[in-house]
Structures are given as structure tokens and as C-alpha cells.
Short mmCIF file of C-alpha atoms in Angstrom, two decimals:
data_model
loop_
_atom_site.label_atom_id
_atom_site.label_comp_id
_atom_site.label_asym_id
_atom_site.label_seq_id
_atom_site.Cartn_x
_atom_site.Cartn_y
_atom_site.Cartn_z
CA MET Z 1 -57.94 102.56 56.36
CA THR Z 2 -60.55 104.04 58.64
CA SER Z 3 -60.52 105.90 61.90
CA SER Z 4 -63.11 107.32 64.25
CA HIS Z 5 -60.71 110.11 65.20
CA LYS Z 6 -62.38 113.51 65.23
CA PHE Z 7 -60.70 115.66 62.65
CA THR Z 8 -60.77 119.19 61.27
CA PRO Z 9 -59.78 119.33 57.58
CA PHE Z 10 -58.53 122.31 55.61
CA ILE Z 11 -61.36 122.14 53.12
CA PRO Z 12 -64.52 124.31 53.11
CA LYS Z 13 -67.43 122.43 54.68
CA GLU Z 14 -69.69 122.78 51.64
CA LEU Z 15 -67.04 121.37 49.30
CA LEU Z 16 -66.26 118.56 51.75
CA ARG Z 17 -69.93 117.48 51.86
CA LYS Z 18 -70.11 117.57 48.06
CA LEU Z 19 -66.97 115.47 47.61
CA GLU Z 20 -67.84 112.91 50.26
CA SER Z 21 -71.27 112.36 48.71
CA ASP Z 22 -69.71 111.73 45.28
CA PRO Z 23 -69.71 107.94 44.60
CA VAL Z 24 -66.49 108.21 42.56
CA VAL Z 25 -64.66 109.87 45.48
CA ALA Z 26 -66.14 107.41 47.98
CA SER Z 27 -65.19 104.39 45.86
CA VAL Z 28 -61.74 104.15 47.46
CA PRO Z 29 -60.72 104.30 51.14
CA SER Z 30 -58.87 107.52 51.93
CA ILE Z 31 -56.43 108.37 54.72
CA PHE Z 32 -58.10 111.79 54.74
CA ARG Z 33 -59.94 111.06 58.01
CA ASP Z 34 -57.16 109.08 59.63
CA LYS Z 35 -55.52 110.13 62.89
CA GLN Z 36 -52.08 110.37 61.28
CA LEU Z 37 -53.46 113.03 58.90
CA HIS Z 38 -54.70 115.04 61.88
CA GLU Z 39 -51.22 114.84 63.39
CA TRP Z 40 -49.75 115.93 60.03
CA ARG Z 41 -52.04 118.98 59.99
CA LEU Z 42 -50.89 120.04 63.47
CA LYS Z 43 -47.23 119.59 62.55
CA CYS Z 44 -47.75 121.73 59.43
CA LEU Z 45 -49.23 124.50 61.57
CA LYS Z 46 -46.25 124.41 63.95
CA CYS Z 47 -43.78 124.34 61.05
CA PRO Z 48 -45.17 125.33 57.61
CA ASP Z 49 -42.19 123.69 55.86
CA TYR Z 50 -43.37 120.33 57.20
CA VAL Z 51 -45.99 120.22 54.45
CA ASP Z 52 -43.28 119.27 51.93
CA ILE Z 53 -41.43 116.76 54.10
CA PRO Z 54 -41.70 113.17 52.79
CA PHE Z 55 -44.83 111.57 54.21
CA VAL Z 56 -45.06 107.86 54.97
CA VAL Z 57 -48.48 106.28 55.49
CA GLN Z 58 -48.49 103.89 58.46
CA LEU Z 59 -50.40 101.03 56.87
CA SER Z 60 -52.27 98.28 58.68
CA ASP Z 61 -51.51 94.56 58.34
CA SER Z 62 -54.27 94.26 55.77
CA ASN Z 63 -52.30 96.46 53.37
CA VAL Z 64 -49.64 93.83 52.65
CA HIS Z 65 -48.90 92.09 49.36
CA ASN Z 66 -46.43 89.18 49.11
CA GLY Z 67 -45.13 89.96 52.58
CA LYS Z 68 -44.37 93.61 51.79
CA PRO Z 69 -46.39 96.70 52.83
CA VAL Z 70 -48.18 98.48 50.01
CA GLY Z 71 -47.29 102.16 49.76
CA PHE Z 72 -44.29 104.51 49.88
CA SER Z 73 -41.29 104.28 52.17
CA ALA Z 74 -39.28 107.19 53.57
CA ASP Z 75 -36.60 106.50 50.95
CA ASP Z 76 -39.08 107.30 48.17
CA ARG Z 77 -39.13 111.00 49.27
CA CYS Z 78 -42.82 111.35 48.41
CA THR Z 79 -44.88 114.20 49.82
CA ILE Z 80 -48.49 113.96 50.89
CA LEU Z 81 -49.46 115.23 47.43
CA HIS Z 82 -47.59 112.35 45.79
CA GLN Z 83 -49.65 110.01 47.98
CA ALA Z 84 -52.85 111.62 46.74
CA ALA Z 85 -51.72 111.58 43.10
CA ILE Z 86 -50.72 107.93 42.83
CA VAL Z 87 -54.07 106.59 44.05
CA GLY Z 88 -56.34 109.40 42.85
CA ASP Z 89 -57.30 110.48 46.40
CA ILE Z 90 -59.34 113.56 45.52
CA LEU Z 91 -60.00 114.62 49.11
CA LEU Z 92 -56.34 114.40 50.04
CA ALA Z 93 -55.30 116.25 46.87
CA HIS Z 94 -57.61 119.16 47.69
CA GLU Z 95 -56.37 119.43 51.27
CA SER Z 96 -52.66 119.09 50.53
CA ILE Z 97 -52.89 121.85 47.90
CA ARG Z 98 -54.89 124.02 50.33
CA MET Z 99 -52.19 123.47 52.95
CA GLY Z 100 -49.52 124.72 50.57
CA CYS Z 101 -47.85 121.48 49.48
CA GLU Z 102 -45.37 122.15 46.67
CA LEU Z 103 -46.98 121.13 43.38
CA ASP Z 104 -43.69 120.27 41.70
CA ALA Z 105 -41.87 118.45 44.50
CA LYS Z 106 -39.90 115.50 43.10
CA ASP Z 107 -39.61 112.03 44.54
CA ARG Z 108 -36.45 109.90 44.47
CA GLU Z 109 -36.94 109.15 40.77
CA GLY Z 110 -37.66 112.79 39.85
CA MET Z 111 -41.42 112.37 39.48
CA THR Z 112 -43.73 115.22 40.42
CA PRO Z 113 -47.30 114.51 41.62
CA LEU Z 114 -48.68 115.43 38.17
CA TYR Z 115 -46.21 113.20 36.33
CA MET Z 116 -46.95 110.38 38.78
CA ALA Z 117 -50.74 110.68 38.33
CA CYS Z 118 -50.44 110.75 34.52
CA LYS Z 119 -48.13 107.74 34.58
CA ALA Z 120 -50.58 105.87 36.84
CA LEU Z 121 -53.51 106.68 34.54
CA HIS Z 122 -51.47 105.52 31.55
CA GLY Z 123 -50.56 102.32 33.39
CA ILE Z 124 -54.14 101.27 34.17
CA SER Z 125 -55.40 102.18 30.69
CA GLY Z 126 -53.30 99.65 28.80
CA SER Z 127 -54.55 96.29 27.51
CA SER Z 128 -52.13 94.30 29.68
CA PHE Z 129 -53.54 95.92 32.82
CA ALA Z 130 -57.10 95.32 31.61
CA ASN Z 131 -56.37 91.59 31.24
CA LEU Z 132 -54.74 91.47 34.69
CA SER Z 133 -57.63 93.33 36.36
CA ALA Z 134 -60.12 90.91 34.78
CA ARG Z 135 -58.23 87.92 36.19
CA MET Z 136 -58.08 89.61 39.63
CA ASP Z 137 -61.81 90.48 39.47
CA ILE Z 138 -61.14 94.20 39.99
CA SER Z 139 -62.22 95.34 36.54
CA ARG Z 140 -65.40 96.93 37.91
CA SER Z 141 -63.36 99.40 39.98
CA ILE Z 142 -61.12 100.49 37.09
CA PRO Z 143 -63.50 103.16 35.65
CA ASP Z 144 -63.75 104.85 39.04
CA MET Z 145 -59.97 104.66 39.48
CA LYS Z 146 -59.46 106.28 36.07
CA GLU Z 147 -61.97 109.01 36.87
CA ARG Z 148 -60.31 109.79 40.22
CA LEU Z 149 -56.87 110.03 38.63
CA ALA Z 150 -58.27 112.22 35.84
CA ARG Z 151 -59.79 114.63 38.38
CA VAL Z 152 -56.54 114.87 40.35
CA ILE Z 153 -54.66 115.54 37.10
CA ALA Z 154 -57.11 118.30 36.15
CA LEU Z 155 -56.77 119.78 39.64
CA LEU Z 156 -52.97 119.93 39.38
CA VAL Z 157 -53.00 121.34 35.85
CA GLU Z 158 -55.44 124.12 36.78
CA GLN Z 159 -53.21 124.99 39.76
CA ARG Z 160 -50.29 125.51 37.35
CA ALA Z 161 -48.24 122.39 38.08
CA ASN Z 162 -45.20 121.98 35.81
CA LEU Z 163 -46.34 120.32 32.59
CA GLN Z 164 -42.88 119.93 31.06
CA VAL Z 165 -41.33 117.37 33.44
CA GLU Z 166 -39.59 114.82 31.21
CA LEU Z 167 -38.51 111.38 32.43
CA ASN Z 168 -37.82 108.21 30.46
CA ARG Z 169 -38.93 109.87 27.21
CA ASN Z 170 -42.30 110.87 28.61
CA THR Z 171 -44.03 113.99 29.91
CA PRO Z 172 -47.47 114.28 31.54
CA LEU Z 173 -48.85 115.33 28.14
CA THR Z 174 -47.37 112.40 26.19
CA PHE Z 175 -48.81 109.90 28.69
CA LEU Z 176 -52.27 111.38 28.10
CA ILE Z 177 -51.88 111.47 24.31
CA LYS Z 178 -50.87 107.79 24.17
CA ILE Z 179 -54.06 106.68 25.96
CA GLY Z 180 -56.33 109.11 24.13
CA ARG Z 181 -57.52 111.13 27.16
CA TRP Z 182 -58.32 114.04 24.87
CA SER Z 183 -60.18 116.21 27.37
CA LEU Z 184 -57.07 116.21 29.57
CA VAL Z 185 -54.82 116.74 26.55
CA ASP Z 186 -56.91 119.79 25.63
CA LEU Z 187 -56.62 121.09 29.21
CA CYS Z 188 -52.84 120.63 29.27
CA LEU Z 189 -52.45 122.42 25.93
CA GLN Z 190 -54.63 125.30 27.14
CA HIS Z 191 -52.24 125.71 30.07
CA GLY Z 192 -49.16 125.87 27.86
CA ALA Z 193 -48.01 122.23 27.61
CA THR Z 194 -45.85 121.38 24.60
CA ILE Z 195 -44.29 118.19 23.26
CA PRO Z 196 -40.47 118.38 23.48
CA GLY Z 197 -38.81 117.93 20.10
CA SER Z 198 -36.71 115.10 21.51
CA LEU Z 199 -39.87 113.00 21.94
CA LEU Z 200 -41.09 113.44 18.36
CA PRO Z 201 -42.41 111.76 16.37
CA LEU Z 202 -44.96 110.02 18.61
CA THR Z 203 -46.14 106.60 17.53
CA LEU Z 204 -49.86 107.18 17.02
CA SER Z 205 -52.64 105.94 14.76
CA PRO Z 206 -53.67 108.26 11.89
CA ALA Z 207 -56.88 109.14 13.76
CA SER Z 208 -54.94 110.03 16.94
CA HIS Z 209 -52.47 112.11 14.91
CA ALA Z 210 -55.35 114.06 13.40
CA ARG Z 211 -57.02 114.55 16.80
CA LEU Z 212 -53.75 115.75 18.34
CA GLN Z 213 -53.13 118.25 15.56
CA GLN Z 214 -56.68 119.55 15.97
CA ALA Z 215 -56.10 119.98 19.72
CA ILE Z 216 -52.82 121.80 19.13
CA ASP Z 217 -54.44 124.15 16.60
CA LEU Z 218 -57.43 124.89 18.85
CA HIS Z 219 -55.90 125.07 22.32
CA THR Z 220 -52.29 126.25 22.12
CA PRO Z 221 -52.20 129.68 23.87
CA THR Z 222 -51.25 132.59 21.63
CA SER Z 223 -49.82 134.51 24.63
CA PRO Z 224 -49.42 134.05 28.41
CA SER Z 225 -52.57 136.12 28.94
CA SER Z 226 -54.64 133.59 26.99
CA ILE Z 227 -53.89 130.80 29.51
CA PRO Z 228 -57.00 130.16 31.68
CA PRO Z 229 -56.92 132.04 35.03
CA GLN Z 230 -56.02 130.00 38.10
CA PRO Z 231 -58.82 128.95 40.48
CA CYS Z 232 -58.07 129.95 44.05
CA PRO Z 233 -56.54 126.98 45.93
CA CYS Z 234 -58.72 127.80 48.94
CA TRP Z 235 -61.49 126.08 46.93
CA SER Z 236 -63.91 128.96 47.37
CA GLY Z 237 -65.00 128.58 43.74
CA LYS Z 238 -63.53 131.99 42.91
CA LEU Z 239 -60.54 132.81 40.75
CA LEU Z 240 -57.29 133.49 42.59
CA ARG Z 241 -57.22 137.08 41.33
CA ASP Z 242 -60.64 137.68 42.91
CA CYS Z 243 -59.90 135.88 46.18
CA HIS Z 244 -56.59 135.29 47.98
CA MET Z 245 -54.58 137.59 45.77
CA ARG Z 246 -55.78 140.00 48.48
CA ALA Z 247 -55.64 139.18 52.20
CA GLN Z 248 -58.62 137.17 53.43
CA PRO Z 249 -59.76 136.30 56.99
CA TYR Z 250 -58.51 132.97 58.26
CA PRO Z 251 -61.52 130.55 58.36
CA SER Z 252 -62.92 130.13 61.88
CA GLU Z 253 -63.71 126.42 61.29
CA PHE Z 254 -60.09 125.54 60.42
CA LEU Z 255 -57.53 124.39 62.98
CA CYS Z 256 -56.06 127.28 64.94
CA LEU Z 257 -52.64 128.49 63.78
CA CYS Z 258 -51.28 128.00 67.31
CA ALA Z 259 -51.64 124.21 66.74
CA SER Z 260 -53.65 123.73 69.93
CA GLY Z 261 -55.92 121.25 68.16
CA LYS Z 262 -58.95 123.54 68.57
CA THR Z 263 -60.63 125.40 65.74
CA TYR Z 264 -59.52 128.98 65.22
CA GLY Z 265 -62.97 130.32 66.14
CA ARG Z 266 -62.79 128.54 69.52
CA CYS Z 267 -59.18 129.45 70.22
CA CYS Z 268 -57.08 132.45 69.12
CA GLY Z 269 -59.97 133.81 67.05
CA LYS Z 270 -61.57 134.90 70.33
CA LYS Z 271 -58.55 137.03 71.25
CA GLY Z 272 -59.51 139.92 68.98
CA ASN Z 273 -56.47 139.80 66.67
CA PRO Z 274 -57.81 138.54 63.32
CA ASP Z 275 -55.43 136.23 61.48
CA GLN Z 276 -55.27 136.50 57.73
CA GLU Z 277 -54.01 134.54 54.76
CA LYS Z 278 -52.84 135.64 51.34
CA TRP Z 279 -51.37 134.14 48.20
CA THR Z 280 -47.62 134.57 47.89
CA GLU Z 281 -46.53 134.50 44.25
CA GLU Z 282 -42.92 133.58 44.93
CA GLY Z 283 -43.78 130.59 47.10
CA ARG Z 284 -46.97 129.88 45.13
CA TYR Z 285 -49.12 128.97 48.11
CA ILE Z 286 -51.57 130.58 50.53
CA TYR Z 287 -49.58 131.96 53.44
CA ARG Z 288 -51.22 132.20 56.86
CA SER Z 289 -50.16 135.14 59.02
CA THR Z 290 -50.86 136.21 62.59
CA ARG Z 291 -51.59 139.88 63.19
CA TYR Z 292 -51.08 141.80 66.40
CA LYS Z 293 -50.64 145.33 67.65
CA MET Z 294 -47.42 146.16 69.44
CA PRO Z 295 -48.41 148.14 72.56
CA VAL Z 296 -46.79 151.58 72.80
CA TYR Z 297 -46.89 153.31 76.18
CA ASP Z 298 -46.32 156.86 77.36
CA VAL Z 299 -47.27 158.55 74.09
CA PRO Z 300 -50.47 160.37 73.08
CA PRO Z 301 -53.13 158.04 71.58
CA GLU Z 302 -53.10 159.92 68.27
CA LEU Z 303 -49.39 159.16 67.90
CA ALA Z 304 -49.65 155.58 69.16
CA ALA Z 305 -52.22 154.96 66.42
CA LEU Z 306 -49.48 155.60 63.86
CA ILE Z 307 -47.60 152.45 64.89
CA PRO Z 308 -48.37 149.92 62.12
CA GLU Z 309 -50.07 146.62 62.79
CA GLN Z 310 -47.52 143.84 63.01
CA ARG Z 311 -47.83 140.52 61.25
CA SER Z 312 -45.70 137.54 60.45
CA VAL Z 313 -44.74 137.49 56.77
CA PRO Z 314 -43.55 134.69 54.50
CA LEU Z 315 -39.77 134.55 54.33
CA PRO Z 316 -39.73 134.95 50.52
CA ASP Z 317 -41.23 138.43 51.01
CA MET Z 318 -38.28 139.50 53.18
CA SER Z 319 -34.82 139.44 51.60
CA GLN Z 320 -32.00 137.99 53.70
CA ASP Z 321 -30.18 141.33 53.39
CA PHE Z 322 -33.15 143.11 54.97
CA ILE Z 323 -33.34 140.57 57.80
CA ASP Z 324 -29.61 140.96 58.47
CA ILE Z 325 -29.87 144.75 58.48
CA LEU Z 326 -32.84 144.65 60.89
CA LEU Z 327 -30.99 142.27 63.20
CA ALA Z 328 -27.83 144.40 63.15
CA PHE Z 329 -29.85 147.56 63.88
CA SER Z 330 -31.62 145.96 66.83
CA LEU Z 331 -28.35 144.65 68.24
CA ASN Z 332 -26.74 148.08 67.95
CA VAL Z 333 -29.68 149.62 69.82
CA MET Z 334 -29.30 146.97 72.54
CA ILE Z 335 -25.57 147.41 72.96
CA ALA Z 336 -25.80 151.20 72.96
CA GLY Z 337 -28.46 150.99 75.66
CA GLY Z 338 -26.44 148.71 77.92
CA MET Z 339 -28.78 145.74 77.36
CA ASP Z 340 -28.32 142.64 79.52
CA CYS Z 341 -25.74 140.35 77.86
CA ALA Z 342 -27.95 137.28 78.30
CA TRP Z 343 -30.80 139.02 76.46
CA VAL Z 344 -28.51 140.04 73.59
CA TYR Z 345 -27.20 136.45 73.38
CA ALA Z 346 -30.71 134.97 73.14
CA TYR Z 347 -31.82 137.55 70.59
CA LYS Z 348 -28.82 136.92 68.34
CA LYS Z 349 -29.55 133.18 68.44
CA SER Z 350 -33.33 133.29 67.99
CA ARG Z 351 -33.56 136.44 65.80
CA LYS Z 352 -36.80 137.21 67.65
CA MET Z 353 -37.67 139.21 70.74
CA PRO Z 354 -40.53 138.23 73.09
CA PHE Z 355 -42.93 140.90 74.31
CA PRO Z 356 -45.99 140.70 76.56
CA ILE Z 357 -48.75 141.48 74.09
CA ALA Z 358 -51.90 141.83 76.17
CA ASN Z 359 -53.20 138.26 75.91
CA GLN Z 360 -53.59 138.47 72.13
CA PHE Z 361 -52.63 134.80 71.79
CA SER Z 362 -53.43 131.55 73.55
CA LYS Z 363 -50.95 130.18 76.10
CA PHE Z 364 -50.45 127.21 73.79
CA SER Z 365 -49.17 129.45 71.00
CA THR Z 366 -46.80 131.42 73.24
CA LYS Z 367 -45.42 128.32 75.00
CA SER Z 368 -43.14 127.50 72.07
CA THR Z 369 -41.70 131.03 72.11
CA MET Z 370 -41.27 130.88 75.88
CA ASP Z 371 -39.54 127.48 75.80
CA THR Z 372 -37.19 128.46 72.97
CA TRP Z 373 -36.20 131.76 74.60
CA ASN Z 374 -35.67 130.30 78.07
CA SER Z 375 -33.59 127.43 76.68
CA LEU Z 376 -31.28 130.03 75.10
CA ILE Z 377 -30.97 131.81 78.45
CA ASP Z 378 -30.06 128.42 80.01
CA GLU Z 379 -27.51 127.96 77.21
CA TYR Z 380 -26.00 131.35 78.05
CA ILE Z 381 -25.79 130.47 81.73
CA ALA Z 382 -24.15 127.12 80.93
CA SER Z 383 -21.50 128.87 78.82
CA GLY Z 384 -19.97 130.27 82.03
CA GLN Z 385 -19.23 133.69 80.51
CA ASP Z 386 -21.25 135.57 83.16
CA SER Z 387 -20.17 135.83 86.80
CA ARG Z 388 -23.71 136.44 88.06
CA SER Z 389 -25.66 133.66 89.73
CA SER Z 390 -28.01 131.59 87.60
CA LEU Z 391 -31.02 132.90 89.51
CA LYS Z 392 -30.05 136.53 88.97
CA ILE Z 393 -29.71 135.99 85.22
CA GLU Z 394 -33.03 134.13 85.07
CA LEU Z 395 -34.86 136.82 87.04
CA ALA Z 396 -33.71 139.47 84.57
CA ASN Z 397 -34.19 137.56 81.32
CA LYS Z 398 -36.54 134.56 81.41
CA VAL Z 399 -40.10 134.95 80.16
CA GLY Z 400 -43.36 133.35 81.27
CA PRO Z 401 -46.42 132.12 79.33
CA ASN Z 402 -47.55 135.69 78.62
CA LEU Z 403 -43.99 136.51 77.41
CA GLY Z 404 -43.49 138.94 80.27
CA PRO Z 405 -41.30 138.07 83.29
CA LEU Z 406 -41.22 134.42 84.29
CA TYR Z 407 -40.82 135.51 87.90
CA LYS Z 408 -43.50 138.11 88.58
CA ARG Z 409 -43.13 141.06 90.98
CA CYS Z 410 -45.83 142.42 93.27
CA GLU Z 411 -47.03 145.67 91.70
CA ALA Z 412 -48.48 147.29 94.80
CA ASP Z 413 -46.75 150.54 95.79
CA GLY Z 414 -44.07 149.91 98.37
CA CYS Z 415 -43.96 146.10 98.00
CA SER Z 416 -40.77 144.50 96.66
CA LYS Z 417 -41.69 140.81 96.83
CA GLN Z 418 -40.87 138.67 93.79
CA GLU Z 419 -41.32 135.05 92.74
CA GLY Z 420 -38.09 133.12 92.77
CA VAL Z 421 -36.68 135.33 95.50
CA ASP Z 422 -39.48 135.10 98.02
CA ASP Z 423 -41.38 131.89 98.72
CA ILE Z 424 -44.58 133.17 97.14
CA THR Z 425 -46.78 132.82 94.06
CA MET Z 426 -48.27 135.99 92.59
CA ARG Z 427 -51.92 136.26 91.72
CA ARG Z 428 -53.30 138.58 89.09
CA CYS Z 429 -56.34 140.83 89.24
CA SER Z 430 -59.37 138.71 88.29
CA ASN Z 431 -60.96 141.59 86.37
CA CYS Z 432 -58.26 142.99 84.08
CA GLN Z 433 -55.86 140.04 84.46
CA LEU Z 434 -52.95 142.38 83.79
CA ILE Z 435 -51.57 143.28 87.23
CA TYR Z 436 -50.01 140.98 89.85
CA TYR Z 437 -50.11 141.05 93.67
CA CYS Z 438 -48.49 138.92 96.32
CA SER Z 439 -51.54 138.97 98.62
CA PRO Z 440 -55.12 140.24 99.01
CA ILE Z 441 -53.71 142.81 101.45
CA CYS Z 442 -51.52 144.38 98.75
CA GLN Z 443 -54.36 144.26 96.25
CA ARG Z 444 -56.77 146.09 98.55
CA LYS Z 445 -54.12 148.66 99.45
CA ASP Z 446 -53.46 149.32 95.76
CA TRP Z 447 -57.10 149.45 94.65
CA ALA Z 448 -57.44 153.23 94.77
CA ARG Z 449 -54.58 153.60 92.30
CA HIS Z 450 -55.52 150.62 90.12
CA LYS Z 451 -59.30 151.11 89.94
CA ALA Z 452 -59.37 153.60 87.05
CA VAL Z 453 -57.23 151.52 84.67
CA CYS Z 454 -58.72 148.20 85.78
CA GLU Z 455 -62.15 148.80 84.26
CA ALA Z 456 -60.61 150.05 81.03
CA LYS Z 457 -58.09 147.19 81.05
CA GLY Z 458 -55.47 149.82 80.36
CA HIS Z 459 -52.84 148.67 82.83
CA ARG Z 460 -49.36 148.27 81.44
CA GLU Z 461 -48.32 144.64 81.43
CA GLN Z 462 -45.39 143.73 83.63
CA GLU Z 463 -42.16 143.69 81.64
CA LEU Z 464 -38.53 142.70 81.96
CA PRO Z 465 -35.97 145.55 81.87
CA PRO Z 466 -34.95 144.85 78.23
CA GLN Z 467 -38.60 144.94 77.16
CA THR Z 468 -39.12 148.25 78.96
CA PHE Z 469 -36.01 149.60 77.23
CA PHE Z 470 -37.41 148.78 73.81
CA HIS Z 471 -40.80 150.23 74.62
CA LYS Z 472 -39.07 153.46 75.59
CA PHE Z 473 -37.18 153.31 72.31
CA TRP Z 474 -40.50 152.89 70.45
CA ALA Z 475 -42.04 155.80 72.34
CA ASP Z 476 -39.11 158.09 71.51
CA LEU Z 477 -39.34 157.00 67.86
CA VAL Z 478 -43.08 157.73 67.73
CA ARG Z 479 -42.54 161.20 69.24
CA SER Z 480 -40.16 161.93 66.37
CA PHE Z 481 -42.89 161.31 63.76
CA PRO Z 482 -43.81 164.47 61.83
CA LYS Z 483 -47.15 165.86 63.00
#
């Protein structure tokens, strides 16, 4: 399957060049460059959990055998990593692991990617398959197929995939022992693989028995600390402990986290809020996080600097109890402050609060937040629990692309015009792009007041009343910090 679609993979460029120039890797067509993989990458950025959703390859008519398409169906519940494992797609295996695909996800039959790859290698190593491949004139491709599967197996073992999965009286290790792939047997033993007592004794030749016992004596770890350290799944060539165990900058050549389809360096990377990624031990994958600074107004700079940098964190790092407490606290602050009921409703539903954050993100990335929030405001209006007009509720609560008011107000002194009320579209200052006016007349009249903050781009972004309330709350909290 080939495609001329321009793509941006989640593999370092140097490693990608090395793999694609390897004749063993190139000996089989890969879906790695296909358009559907590009679409999968974007979906994973929008929803990280998508990486473990069953993936079905849309095959062409040429991939049909006896009237049936070759490959997995949705009912097989195979992830993208299963797809890579069954055919020995080394490129796809590297990328799916880099994207955070669960190493031990099970298909409908309970097979993990490692078990599936070992079973496939065992299947093509038998004499019956050798005879069949000779009759089908594919015997020349078998060595490359075996080598690709062996490399994928080694990749999964080194990344700490579960070695003890047992199905139909087999484990990944027993498959490898039966076909005499001793280098892989040694690797599995080094990483803690054992043979379950229920599978003993294995039917082996005397020579194989002796070789297995030698491997067990030489490679069985004496303690957890003697297991080889894990290579970092970012494929930097470093060990995990020396790389993503600490936060690292998000690569500029990778697709932007906002899922715009552009590279990070050409999109949100230009906004000045560096995204980072770090290994999360509980989830066992590299988590990508967006960092930003919550603006705090009306407090001295030395106190504002004390406000910590915000970032999205992986859910496993935040207990549900903590999330519930934070939500309850925020709701209590809202209710005590007489917050608009529509705003409280949307916050309770979304568990997030939009804020204008000084153009730190692309419009593409904030559009999802805007659409979700505004749909909840529409839901509140449709519930009929508020006697106000729809327009009045929208004016007070809906957000625009910058996550400030959807309907902007003219910010010139003495002008009360507003979008949605007056038949007018506001225009923002072309220099600072933070303040809005209804006309050039208002802008010129306001220039004396605005000039000083315009050059410094220090103008306060236009906010909705609930957002202003929370900024005041933040300011009061900062003032209470011990000096």
C-alpha cells in the first residue's frame, strides 16, 4: 500500500532515514506513509486515548485472498501495535510505541502484540510453512520476514512488554524456545521471563534442553536491579532514566499538539509557551503536556511571578478525589461570588474553565474548547430554567476563538457598543492585537490612553464577568502570600 500523501511521523529524522535505508525494513510495504496513518496521528493528538482504540487498515482491492480482505477487522480489537507486530512492520512499531500505544493491549483472543509477533515467528519457522512457501515461490522473502519479526519482538521486550502472557499452553518465551531463536530467548530471560510450571516439561531435543538450561543459568536476573535498563521510547538512543524520566522539550518537527496538521515549530511552537513531554510511570508512556502562564492582573510583578506555570497533566497523576475536591472548591467560590448560573452549569459539565490567555495557542487549538463550552451554554438555554433571553445569556457567557467574550465590546472610554447588540463588527489594534474598537474614530480617541501599554503589549485582554471575577480571586489570593 503506497501513498504520496505528505506525512509527519513521530520518529526522529535520523532514525527514520536509517530505518528506511535498511533493506530488511524496506522488504515489505508499510502503511507507515499512508494517508490513513496521518489521520490516525491527528486523532491521537486530539484524543490521546485514541492510540489504543482498535485500528482497521483500509486495504485496497489487491489485498484480497479467496474473496476476503487480508488483515484485521474491527471485531478483532487489534491496536495499531498489533498491526505492526503481526507483519513485522518495524517503522510502524517504532511510531506506535513513541505515540504511547499500550504494549500489553489484548485482542479478541487475548493476544498481546508481543505474543502475536512470537506466534507469527513460530508459525513461519516450521517445516510445514517452509514447504508451503516453496510451493508459493515466496521462500526468498522468508528470511527477511523472520528478521523483521525478530526485531519487533526485541523492541517490545526491551520496552518491558509482558513476557508472561499464557494462551493455549504457550507464552512468548516458549514459542521462541521451540524454534531455537536463542538470541531472543536470552533477551527474554534477561528481562525476567520464566517458563510457567504448567507448561513443563517442554518437548525438546537433548541439545535444545542443554542450550535452554545454559541460557537460564546465564541470563536469569538475580534481582530486579539486574534487569537491563529500558531504552527511552522516544528513540533518542539514550536510556529512559537519562532522557524522558525528566521533562524534555516537545520536538519542533513533530505534529503540533493542537492537531492543526502543521509541525509544532511552525504552529504553537511560535507562541512562546514551550510544550514538554515526560515519561509517566503509571501509564508507562511519554505524556505530552501544554504549558502556559495564567495572567494575573492588578498585583505587583514580584507577587505575580509567584503564580506557578500551568500545564496539563496526565490523569493518572491526579487522583479522582483531588479532581473532585478542586471542582467542589471552584464551584463554592462561584456560588459565593454570585456567578452567572449558565457559567456554573457549563463548568460543572465540562470540568474546565476557559480564559483568554494572551494568544499563547493557535486558534485551531482553542476552537475545540470554544465549541464545547458554547454548546454547553446552548444546552443550558434549551433547558428553559432561565427566564433571561437567549441573547442576554450568550452575551454574558459565550466565548470566542481567543476564549474571551464571543461578542466583543468597544474598549474606548465612553463607548458602549457591543457585537450582538449593535450591528457592528469590532476590530482589534493591529499592533498589540489585544484591544478592540468599533471604529477608527474610537481608536484614535483612545490612543493617548492606550499608547503606553500598546508598545509593551501589556493591555489586559477583554474578559467575561465570570473570568474577571476569578482573576480578582487570584489577585486576592496572591496578595495573601507571605512576603
